[in-house]
Coordinates of C-alpha atoms in Angstrom, one line a residue:
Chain A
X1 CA 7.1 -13.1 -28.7
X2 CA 7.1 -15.3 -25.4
X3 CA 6.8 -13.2 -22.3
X4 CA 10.1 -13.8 -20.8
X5 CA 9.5 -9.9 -19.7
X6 CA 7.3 -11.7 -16.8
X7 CA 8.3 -13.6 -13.8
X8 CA 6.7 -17.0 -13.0
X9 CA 4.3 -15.2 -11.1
X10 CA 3.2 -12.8 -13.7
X11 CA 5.3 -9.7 -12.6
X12 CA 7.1 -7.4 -14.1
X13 CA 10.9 -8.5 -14.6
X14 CA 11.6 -6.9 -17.8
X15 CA 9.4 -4.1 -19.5
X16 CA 10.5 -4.4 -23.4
X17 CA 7.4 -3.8 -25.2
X18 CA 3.3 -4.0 -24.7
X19 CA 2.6 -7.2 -26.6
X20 CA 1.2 -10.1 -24.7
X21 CA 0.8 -8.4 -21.4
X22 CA -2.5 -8.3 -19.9
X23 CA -4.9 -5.3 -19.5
X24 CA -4.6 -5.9 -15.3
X25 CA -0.8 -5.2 -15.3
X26 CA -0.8 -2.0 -17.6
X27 CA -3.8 -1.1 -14.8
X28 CA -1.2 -1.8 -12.3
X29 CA 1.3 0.4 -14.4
X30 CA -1.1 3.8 -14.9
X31 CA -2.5 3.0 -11.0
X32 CA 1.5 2.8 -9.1
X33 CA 2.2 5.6 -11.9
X34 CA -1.1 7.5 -10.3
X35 CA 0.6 7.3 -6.9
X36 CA 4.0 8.3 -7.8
X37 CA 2.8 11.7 -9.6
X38 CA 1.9 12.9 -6.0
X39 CA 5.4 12.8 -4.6
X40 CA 5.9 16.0 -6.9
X41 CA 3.5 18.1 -4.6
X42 CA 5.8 17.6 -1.4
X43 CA 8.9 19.4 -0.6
X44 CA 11.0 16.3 -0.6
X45 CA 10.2 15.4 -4.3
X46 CA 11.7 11.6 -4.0
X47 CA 10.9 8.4 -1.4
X48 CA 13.8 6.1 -0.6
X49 CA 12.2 2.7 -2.4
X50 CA 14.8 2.3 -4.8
X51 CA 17.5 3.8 -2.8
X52 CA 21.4 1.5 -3.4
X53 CA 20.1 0.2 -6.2
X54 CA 22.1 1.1 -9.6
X55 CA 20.3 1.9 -13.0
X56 CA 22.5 2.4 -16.5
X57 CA 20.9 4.8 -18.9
X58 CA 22.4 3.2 -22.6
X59 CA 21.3 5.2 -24.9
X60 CA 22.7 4.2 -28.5
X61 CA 20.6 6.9 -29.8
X62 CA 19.7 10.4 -29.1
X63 CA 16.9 11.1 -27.1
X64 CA 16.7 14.5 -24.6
X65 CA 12.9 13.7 -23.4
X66 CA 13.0 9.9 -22.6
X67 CA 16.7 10.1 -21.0
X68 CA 15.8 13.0 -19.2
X69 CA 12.9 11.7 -17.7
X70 CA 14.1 8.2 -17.0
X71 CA 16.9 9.6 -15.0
X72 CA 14.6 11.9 -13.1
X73 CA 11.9 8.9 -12.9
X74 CA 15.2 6.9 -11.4
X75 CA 16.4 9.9 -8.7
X76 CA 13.1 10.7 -7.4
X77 CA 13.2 6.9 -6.7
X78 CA 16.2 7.4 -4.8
X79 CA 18.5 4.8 -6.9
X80 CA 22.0 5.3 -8.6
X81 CA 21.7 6.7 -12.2
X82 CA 24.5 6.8 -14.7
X83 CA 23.9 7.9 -18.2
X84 CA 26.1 6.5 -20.9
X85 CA 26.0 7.7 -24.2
X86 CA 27.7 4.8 -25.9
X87 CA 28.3 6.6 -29.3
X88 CA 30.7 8.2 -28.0
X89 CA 32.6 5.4 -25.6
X90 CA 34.2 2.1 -26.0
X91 CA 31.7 0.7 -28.8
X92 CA 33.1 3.5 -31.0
X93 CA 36.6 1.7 -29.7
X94 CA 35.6 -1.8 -31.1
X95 CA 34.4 -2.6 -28.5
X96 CA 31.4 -5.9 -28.7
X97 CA 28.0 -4.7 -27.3
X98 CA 27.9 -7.6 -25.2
X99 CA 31.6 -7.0 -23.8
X100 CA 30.1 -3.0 -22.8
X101 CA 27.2 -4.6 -21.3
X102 CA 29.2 -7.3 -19.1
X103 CA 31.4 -4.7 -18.3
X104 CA 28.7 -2.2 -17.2
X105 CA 27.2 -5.5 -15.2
X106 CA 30.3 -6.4 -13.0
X107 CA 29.9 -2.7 -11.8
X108 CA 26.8 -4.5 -10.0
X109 CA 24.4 -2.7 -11.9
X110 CA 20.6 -3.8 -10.9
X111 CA 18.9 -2.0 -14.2
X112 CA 19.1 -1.3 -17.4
X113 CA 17.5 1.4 -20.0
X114 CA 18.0 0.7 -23.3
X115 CA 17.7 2.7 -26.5
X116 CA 18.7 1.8 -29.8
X117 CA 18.2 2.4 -33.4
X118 CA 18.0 -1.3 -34.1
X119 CA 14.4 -3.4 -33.5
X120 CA 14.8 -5.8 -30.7
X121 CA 18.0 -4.6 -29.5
X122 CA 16.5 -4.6 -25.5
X123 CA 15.1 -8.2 -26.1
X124 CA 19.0 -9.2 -26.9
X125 CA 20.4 -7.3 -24.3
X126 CA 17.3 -8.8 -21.7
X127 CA 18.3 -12.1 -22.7
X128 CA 22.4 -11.9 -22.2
X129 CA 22.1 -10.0 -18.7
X130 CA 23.0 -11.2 -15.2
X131 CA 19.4 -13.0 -13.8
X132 CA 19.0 -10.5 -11.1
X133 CA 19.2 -7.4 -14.1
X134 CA 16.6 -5.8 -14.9
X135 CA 16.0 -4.1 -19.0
X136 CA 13.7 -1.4 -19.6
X137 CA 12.7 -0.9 -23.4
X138 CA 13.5 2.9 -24.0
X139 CA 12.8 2.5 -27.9
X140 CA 14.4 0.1 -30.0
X141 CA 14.7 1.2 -34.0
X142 CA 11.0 0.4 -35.3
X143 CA 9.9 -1.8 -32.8
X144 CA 8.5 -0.7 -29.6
X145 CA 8.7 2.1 -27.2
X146 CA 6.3 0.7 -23.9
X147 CA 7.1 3.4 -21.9
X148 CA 5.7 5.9 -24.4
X149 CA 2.9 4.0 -25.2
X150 CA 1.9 4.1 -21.2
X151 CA 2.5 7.4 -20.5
X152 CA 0.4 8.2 -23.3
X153 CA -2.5 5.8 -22.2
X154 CA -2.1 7.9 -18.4
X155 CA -2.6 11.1 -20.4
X156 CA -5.7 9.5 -21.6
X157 CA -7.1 8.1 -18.7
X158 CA -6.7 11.4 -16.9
X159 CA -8.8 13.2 -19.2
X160 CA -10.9 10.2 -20.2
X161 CA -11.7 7.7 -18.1
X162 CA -13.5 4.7 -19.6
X163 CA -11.4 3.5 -22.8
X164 CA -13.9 1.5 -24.4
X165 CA -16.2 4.1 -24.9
X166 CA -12.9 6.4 -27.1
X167 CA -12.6 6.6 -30.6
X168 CA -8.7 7.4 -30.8
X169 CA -7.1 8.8 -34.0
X170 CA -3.3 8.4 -35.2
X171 CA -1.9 10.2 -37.5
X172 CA 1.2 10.0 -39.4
X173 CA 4.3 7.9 -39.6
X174 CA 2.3 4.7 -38.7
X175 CA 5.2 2.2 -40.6
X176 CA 8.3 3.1 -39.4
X177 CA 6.8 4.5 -35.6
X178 CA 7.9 2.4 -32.6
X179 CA 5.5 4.5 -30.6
X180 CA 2.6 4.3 -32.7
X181 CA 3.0 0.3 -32.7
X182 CA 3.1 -0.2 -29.1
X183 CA 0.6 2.6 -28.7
X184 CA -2.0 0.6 -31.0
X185 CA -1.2 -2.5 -28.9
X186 CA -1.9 -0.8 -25.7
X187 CA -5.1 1.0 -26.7
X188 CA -6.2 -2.1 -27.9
X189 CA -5.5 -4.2 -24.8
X190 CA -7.2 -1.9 -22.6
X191 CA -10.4 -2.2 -24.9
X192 CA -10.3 1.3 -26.9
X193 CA -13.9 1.1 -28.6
X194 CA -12.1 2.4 -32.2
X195 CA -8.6 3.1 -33.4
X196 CA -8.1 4.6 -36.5
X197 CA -4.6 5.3 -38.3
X198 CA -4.5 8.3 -40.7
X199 CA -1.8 8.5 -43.0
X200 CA -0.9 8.4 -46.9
X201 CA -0.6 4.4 -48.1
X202 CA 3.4 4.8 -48.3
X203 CA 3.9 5.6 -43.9
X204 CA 1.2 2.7 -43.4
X205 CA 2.2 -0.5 -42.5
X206 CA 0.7 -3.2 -45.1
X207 CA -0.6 -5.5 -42.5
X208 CA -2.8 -2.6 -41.1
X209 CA -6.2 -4.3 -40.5
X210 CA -4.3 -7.5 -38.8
X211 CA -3.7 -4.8 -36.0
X212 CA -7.0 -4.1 -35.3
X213 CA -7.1 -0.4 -36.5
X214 CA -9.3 1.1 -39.6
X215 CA -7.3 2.5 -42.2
X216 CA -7.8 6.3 -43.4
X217 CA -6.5 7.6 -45.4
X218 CA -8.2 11.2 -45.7
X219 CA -7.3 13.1 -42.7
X220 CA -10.9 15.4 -42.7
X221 CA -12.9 11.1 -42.6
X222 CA -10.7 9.8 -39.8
X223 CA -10.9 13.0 -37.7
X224 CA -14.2 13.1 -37.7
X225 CA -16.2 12.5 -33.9
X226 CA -12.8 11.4 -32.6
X227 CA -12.2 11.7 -28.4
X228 CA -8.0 11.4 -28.8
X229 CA -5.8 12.6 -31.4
X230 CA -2.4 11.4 -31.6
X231 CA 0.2 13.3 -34.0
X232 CA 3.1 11.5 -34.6
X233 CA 6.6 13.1 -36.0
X234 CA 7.3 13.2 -39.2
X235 CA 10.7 11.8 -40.0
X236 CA 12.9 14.1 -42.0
X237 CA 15.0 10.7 -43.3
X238 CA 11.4 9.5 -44.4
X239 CA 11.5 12.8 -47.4
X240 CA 14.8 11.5 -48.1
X241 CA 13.5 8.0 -48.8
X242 CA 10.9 9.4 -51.5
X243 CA 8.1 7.9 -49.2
X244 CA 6.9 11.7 -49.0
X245 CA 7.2 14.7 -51.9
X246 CA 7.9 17.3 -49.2
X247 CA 7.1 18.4 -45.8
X248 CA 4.8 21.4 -47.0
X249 CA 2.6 18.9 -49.1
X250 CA 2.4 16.8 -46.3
X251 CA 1.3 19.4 -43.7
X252 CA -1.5 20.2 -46.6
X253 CA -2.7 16.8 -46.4
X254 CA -2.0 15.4 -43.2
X255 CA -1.2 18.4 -40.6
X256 CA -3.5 19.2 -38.1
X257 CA -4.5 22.4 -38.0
X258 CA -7.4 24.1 -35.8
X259 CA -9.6 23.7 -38.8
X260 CA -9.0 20.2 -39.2
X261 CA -9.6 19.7 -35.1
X262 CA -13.0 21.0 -35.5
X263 CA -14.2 17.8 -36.5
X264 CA -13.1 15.6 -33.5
X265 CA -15.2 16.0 -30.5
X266 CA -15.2 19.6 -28.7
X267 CA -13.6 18.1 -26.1
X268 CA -11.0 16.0 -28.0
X269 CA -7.5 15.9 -26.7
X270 CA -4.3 16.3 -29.2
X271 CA -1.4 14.8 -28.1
X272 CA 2.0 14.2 -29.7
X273 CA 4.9 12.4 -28.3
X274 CA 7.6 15.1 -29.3
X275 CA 9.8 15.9 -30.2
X276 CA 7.2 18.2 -32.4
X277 CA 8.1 20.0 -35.9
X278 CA 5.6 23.0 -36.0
X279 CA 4.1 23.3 -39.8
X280 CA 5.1 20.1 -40.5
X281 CA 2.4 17.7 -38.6
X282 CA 0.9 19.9 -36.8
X283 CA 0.3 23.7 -36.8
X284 CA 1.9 25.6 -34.1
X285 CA -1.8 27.2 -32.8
X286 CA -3.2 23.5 -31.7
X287 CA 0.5 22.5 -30.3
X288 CA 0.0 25.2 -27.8
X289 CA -3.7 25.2 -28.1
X290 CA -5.9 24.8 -25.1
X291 CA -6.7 21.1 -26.6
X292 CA -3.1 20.1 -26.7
X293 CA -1.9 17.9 -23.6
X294 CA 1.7 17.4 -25.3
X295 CA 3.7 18.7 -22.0
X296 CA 1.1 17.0 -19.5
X297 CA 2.5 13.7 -21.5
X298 CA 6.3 14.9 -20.6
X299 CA 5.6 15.5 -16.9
X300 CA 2.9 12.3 -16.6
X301 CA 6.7 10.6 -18.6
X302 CA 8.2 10.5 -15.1
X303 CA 5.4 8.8 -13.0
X304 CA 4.9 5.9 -15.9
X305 CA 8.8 5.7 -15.7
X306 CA 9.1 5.3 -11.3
X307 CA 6.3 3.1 -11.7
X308 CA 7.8 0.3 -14.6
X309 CA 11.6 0.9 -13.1
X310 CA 9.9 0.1 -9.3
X311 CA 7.7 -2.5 -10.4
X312 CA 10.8 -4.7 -12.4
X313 CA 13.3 -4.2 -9.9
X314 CA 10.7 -4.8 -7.0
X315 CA 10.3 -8.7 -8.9
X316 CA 13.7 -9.4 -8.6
X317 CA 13.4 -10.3 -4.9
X318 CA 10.7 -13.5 -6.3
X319 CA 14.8 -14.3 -7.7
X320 CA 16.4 -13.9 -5.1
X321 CA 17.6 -17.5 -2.8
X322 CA 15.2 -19.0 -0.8
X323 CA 12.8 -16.3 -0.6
X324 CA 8.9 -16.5 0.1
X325 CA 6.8 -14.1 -2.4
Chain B
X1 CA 0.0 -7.2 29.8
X2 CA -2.6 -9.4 28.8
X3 CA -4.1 -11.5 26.0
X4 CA -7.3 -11.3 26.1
X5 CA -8.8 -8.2 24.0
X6 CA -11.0 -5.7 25.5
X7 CA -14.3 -3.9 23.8
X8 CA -12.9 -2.2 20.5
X9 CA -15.2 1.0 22.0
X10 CA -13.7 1.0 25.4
X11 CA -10.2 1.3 23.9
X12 CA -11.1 4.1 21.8
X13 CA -12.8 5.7 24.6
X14 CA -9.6 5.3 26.7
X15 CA -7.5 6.5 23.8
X16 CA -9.3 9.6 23.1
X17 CA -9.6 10.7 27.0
X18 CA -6.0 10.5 27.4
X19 CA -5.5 12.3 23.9
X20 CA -8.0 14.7 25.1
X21 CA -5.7 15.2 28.6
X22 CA -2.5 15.2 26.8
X23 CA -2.2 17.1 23.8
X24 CA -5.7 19.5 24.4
X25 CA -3.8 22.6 24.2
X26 CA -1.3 21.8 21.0
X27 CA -3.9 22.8 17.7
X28 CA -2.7 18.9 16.8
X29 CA -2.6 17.8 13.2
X30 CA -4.3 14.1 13.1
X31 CA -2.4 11.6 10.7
X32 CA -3.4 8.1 9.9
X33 CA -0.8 5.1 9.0
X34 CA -2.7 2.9 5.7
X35 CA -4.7 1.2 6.3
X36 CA -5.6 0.3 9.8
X37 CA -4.7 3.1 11.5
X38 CA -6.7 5.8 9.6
X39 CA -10.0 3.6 10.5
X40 CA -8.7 4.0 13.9
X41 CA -8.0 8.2 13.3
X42 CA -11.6 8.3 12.0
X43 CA -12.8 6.7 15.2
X44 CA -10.5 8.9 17.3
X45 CA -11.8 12.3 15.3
X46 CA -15.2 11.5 15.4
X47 CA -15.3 10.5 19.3
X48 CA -13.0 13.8 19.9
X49 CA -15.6 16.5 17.7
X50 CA -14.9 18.3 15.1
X51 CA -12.9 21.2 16.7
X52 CA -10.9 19.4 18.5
X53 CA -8.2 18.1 15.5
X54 CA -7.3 21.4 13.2
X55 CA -7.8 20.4 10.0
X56 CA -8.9 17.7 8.1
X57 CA -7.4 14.1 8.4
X58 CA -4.1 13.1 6.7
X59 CA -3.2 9.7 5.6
X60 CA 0.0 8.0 5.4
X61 CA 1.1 5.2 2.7
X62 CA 4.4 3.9 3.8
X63 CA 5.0 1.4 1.2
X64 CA 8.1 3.6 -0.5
X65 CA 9.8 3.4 2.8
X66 CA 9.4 0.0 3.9
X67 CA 13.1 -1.5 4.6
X68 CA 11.7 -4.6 2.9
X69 CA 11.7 -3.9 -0.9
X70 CA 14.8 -5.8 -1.2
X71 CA 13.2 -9.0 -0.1
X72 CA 9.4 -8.9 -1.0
X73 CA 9.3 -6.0 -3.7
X74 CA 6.4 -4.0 -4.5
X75 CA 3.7 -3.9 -1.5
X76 CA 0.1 -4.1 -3.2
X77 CA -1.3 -1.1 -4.0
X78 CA -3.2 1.4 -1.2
X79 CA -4.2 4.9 -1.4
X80 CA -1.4 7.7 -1.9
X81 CA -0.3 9.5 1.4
X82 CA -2.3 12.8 1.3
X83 CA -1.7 15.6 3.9
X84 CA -3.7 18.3 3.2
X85 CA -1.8 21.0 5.4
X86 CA 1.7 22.3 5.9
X87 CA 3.3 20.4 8.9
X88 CA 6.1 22.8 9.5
X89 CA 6.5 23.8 12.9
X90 CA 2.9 22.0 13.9
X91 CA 2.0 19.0 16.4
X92 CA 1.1 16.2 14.8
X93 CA -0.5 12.9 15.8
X94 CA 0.6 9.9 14.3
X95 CA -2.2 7.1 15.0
X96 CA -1.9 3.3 13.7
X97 CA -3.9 0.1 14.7
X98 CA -1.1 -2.1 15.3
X99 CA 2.6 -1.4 17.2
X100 CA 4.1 -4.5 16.7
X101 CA 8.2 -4.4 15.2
X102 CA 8.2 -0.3 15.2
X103 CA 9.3 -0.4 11.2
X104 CA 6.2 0.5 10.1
X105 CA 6.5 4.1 12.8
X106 CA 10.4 4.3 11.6
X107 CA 9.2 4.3 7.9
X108 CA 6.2 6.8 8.6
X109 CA 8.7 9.2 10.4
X110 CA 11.2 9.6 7.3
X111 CA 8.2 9.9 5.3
X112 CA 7.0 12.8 7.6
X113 CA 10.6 14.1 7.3
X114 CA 10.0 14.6 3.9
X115 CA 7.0 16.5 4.1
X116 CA 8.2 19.1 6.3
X117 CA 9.6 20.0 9.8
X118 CA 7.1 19.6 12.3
X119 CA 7.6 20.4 16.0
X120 CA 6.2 17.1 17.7
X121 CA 5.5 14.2 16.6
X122 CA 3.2 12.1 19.4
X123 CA 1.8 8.1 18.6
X124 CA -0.7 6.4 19.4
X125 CA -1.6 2.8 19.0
X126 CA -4.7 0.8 19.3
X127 CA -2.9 -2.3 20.4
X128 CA 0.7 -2.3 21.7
X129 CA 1.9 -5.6 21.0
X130 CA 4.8 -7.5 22.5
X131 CA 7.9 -7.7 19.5
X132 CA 9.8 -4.3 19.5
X133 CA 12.8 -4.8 17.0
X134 CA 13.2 -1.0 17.1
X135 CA 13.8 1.7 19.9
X136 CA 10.1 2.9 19.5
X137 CA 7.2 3.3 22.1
X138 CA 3.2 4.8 21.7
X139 CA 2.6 7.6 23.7
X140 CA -1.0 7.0 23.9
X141 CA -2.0 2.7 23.9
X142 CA -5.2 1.3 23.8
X143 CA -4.3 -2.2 25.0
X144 CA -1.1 -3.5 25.4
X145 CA -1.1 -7.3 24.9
X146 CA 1.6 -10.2 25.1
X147 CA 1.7 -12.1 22.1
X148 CA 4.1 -14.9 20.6
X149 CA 5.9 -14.6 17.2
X150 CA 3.1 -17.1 15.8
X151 CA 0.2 -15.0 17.4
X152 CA -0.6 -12.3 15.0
X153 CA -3.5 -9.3 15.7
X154 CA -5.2 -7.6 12.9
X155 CA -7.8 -4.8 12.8
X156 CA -10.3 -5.3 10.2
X157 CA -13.5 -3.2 9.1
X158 CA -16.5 -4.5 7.8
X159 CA -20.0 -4.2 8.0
X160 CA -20.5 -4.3 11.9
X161 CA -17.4 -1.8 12.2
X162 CA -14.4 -2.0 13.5
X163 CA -13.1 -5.7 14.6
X164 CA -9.9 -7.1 15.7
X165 CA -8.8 -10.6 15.5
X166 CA -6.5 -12.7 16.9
X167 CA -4.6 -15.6 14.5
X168 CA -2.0 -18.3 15.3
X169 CA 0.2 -19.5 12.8
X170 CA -0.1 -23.1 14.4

């Protein structure tokens, strides 16, 4: 994909997935994010940066975690947030997505966050807005979810440090994951010395080994001496598909369980990007193990959020008229 | 007012007598503005002794309350405001390198604000420069120079300390 989620400059103007953007600016993203998690510890939890400007929430799809922390990310910044849930307004009235989203635009909106069930849906909307709009990937279908991916690459670096010296293990729903996708891209920009998926041959993508990543395919082999463990959700529409026998056999062969975390590193961290079924891929002892970092990755969700949102509406000044950057 | 700048040591000198005169009495919390004016705390705390400011220093990033977002976005990137003590009902003192438009005080005060409620707020200023575009004054000035809008004064810190310099845009 060309970056048109960059300005001429090389700044944020759009944040709709991880590919093609340089390990300096997802720096830039975990560093802002590094300052923002601060304003939490003060009595006044917001700062005025973003204060009369207007952010749209769409959501398409259901989400509890990302909207909720993408309107929190948006009031600690001080803007406007409004959160639509479009199943349930004019689209479902015949209305044309483009019509909603012109509509929602003449109510001089400055941003919007997009989730959708359909792959590429924010790229569309990013390339029919208003040039002064900004669009924030929030998940689209089986695409990408950026925002994910760099709140989990925070979590990381807090405990972790140096990424090229990690050895980071997904398992799961690697095919049909828009998190584990732009995960895998962003571990890999910021020079993750190994990434290995884990997974049975019908949830991995074909074209594994073009990403980068070695392929396992026994859950106790790809475990083993890993610094990062990423669970992934299992899909209950992926049983339905007959990709899977059923959820108990899976959790035999692919759940993590504290036996199974033994072999990662003592100090290995598990992380999961919710929301989580307990016996399914992962027992309920390591979700609320000492090893687990699952609600850091919720509250570090916010910070990664104020950064991105700050960051692409901050560019759209380089826009603006006869302005010096 | 003048344009010639004195000895950087004689204006810290100056500064910290008259802070010592002044607020002596008050159990003052010492903040510093990014990234000039904590160089210029450091100097202040070090000249005034370790008893004399309660607490350790606080620093102050005002780049999410710049009024200036709107036309030149994102500021790069300095250290996180940290004040490591409640500043309810205290006296603090707010010390930068440069007064120049007063923005930069105006942002630091909200940001205060949203910290706590403290019970003064004093300022002082290494160099008072000539440009208010805000009702705001120092209470304790190094220098105070004249300068034109093409004249620009900036403290820097490098390897033989603490420097300023004086630029024209012509």
């Amino acid at each position: 994909m060309t970056n048109n989620q960059l300005t001429d400059s090389g700044h944020l103007r759009h944040f709709l997935t991880i590919e093609g953007l340089k390990r300096p600016l997802l720096t830039e993203i975990m560093d802002r994010a590094e300052q923002f998690s601060s304003i939490t510890n003060r009595q006044v939890k917001k700062v005025p940066l973003l204060r009369g400007k207007t952010i749209m929430n769409l959501f398409f799809e259901n989400s509890t975690r990302t909207r909720t922390t993408f309107e929190l990310a948006a009031k600690r910044l001080s803007a406007d947030v409004m959160n639509l849930n479009i199943s349930t307004s004019a689209t479902s009235k015949g209305e044309s997505l483009l019509d909603t989203l012109h509509n929602l635009e003449a109510m001089h909106t400055d941003m919007f966050v997009v989730r959708h069930s359909q792959s590429g849906a924010a790229e569309f909307i990013a390339q029919h807005v208003a040039p002064h709009v900004s669009v924030i990937n929030a998940g689209d279908g089986c695409h990408a979810h950026p925002t994910q991916a760099m709140l989990d690459m925070f979590t990381i670096r807090r405990h972790k440090q140096h990424f090229p010296d990690l050895r980071v293990a997904i398992i799961g729903d690697i095919l049909h994951s828009r998190v584990a996708r732009s995960q895998i891209q962003a571990l890999s920009t910021l020079g993750v010395g190994e990434i290995r998926v884990i997974g049975p041959k019908t949830l991995l993508p074909s074209d594994c080994q073009t990403l980068g990543v070695h392929v396992y395919h026994d859950i106790d082999e790809g475990l083993r001496d890993v610094d990062v463990i990423i669970t992934l959700r299992l899909q209950n529409e992926r049983m339905q598909g007959a990709l899977l026998p059923s959820a108990r056999e899976y959790f035999q062969c692919f759940g993590l369980t504290e036996e199974k975390l033994q072999l990662a590193k003592p100090d290995a961290i598990v992380m999961h990007p919710g929301p989580i079924n307990r016996g399914v891929e992962i027992a309920s002892t390591v979700a609320d193990g000492p090893q687990s970092v699952i609600l850091e990755q919720v509250t570090h969700g916010i910070a990664i959020r104020m950064a991105v949102m700050s960051m692409a509406l901050g560019s759209q000044s380089e826009l603006a008229e006869g302005s010096t950057p | 007012m003048t344009t010639s700048i004195s000895n950087i040591d004689t204006l810290l000198t100056s500064m910290a007598n008259d802070i010592r005169h002044q607020l002596s009495d008050k159990n003052i919390l010492l903040i510093g503005i990014h990234t000039g004016g904590v160089w210029v705390a450091k100097a202040l705390a070090e000249l005034l002794g370790e008893d004399f400011f309660d607490g350790s220093l606080g620093t102050l990033n005002i780049a999410y309350y710049r009024d200036d977002f709107t036309r030149i976005g994102m500021h790069p990137q300095v250290a996180p405001s940290d004040l490591p003590f409640s500043i309810d009902d205290r006296h603090l003192l707010l010390v930068d390198d440069v007064l120049h438009s007063g923005r930069t005080v105006r942002a630091a005060l909200n940001e205060i604000f949203d910290y706590g409620r403290p019970a003064s707020v004093s300022f002082a200023v290494l160099i008072e420069r000539s440009g208010r575009e805000l009702p705001i004054q120092a209470d304790i000035i190094g220098q105070s120079i004249n300068l034109t809008d093409e004249q620009h004064i900036k403290l820097s810190n490098g390897d033989s300390g603490l420097q300023l310099e004086l630029r024209s845009n012509d």
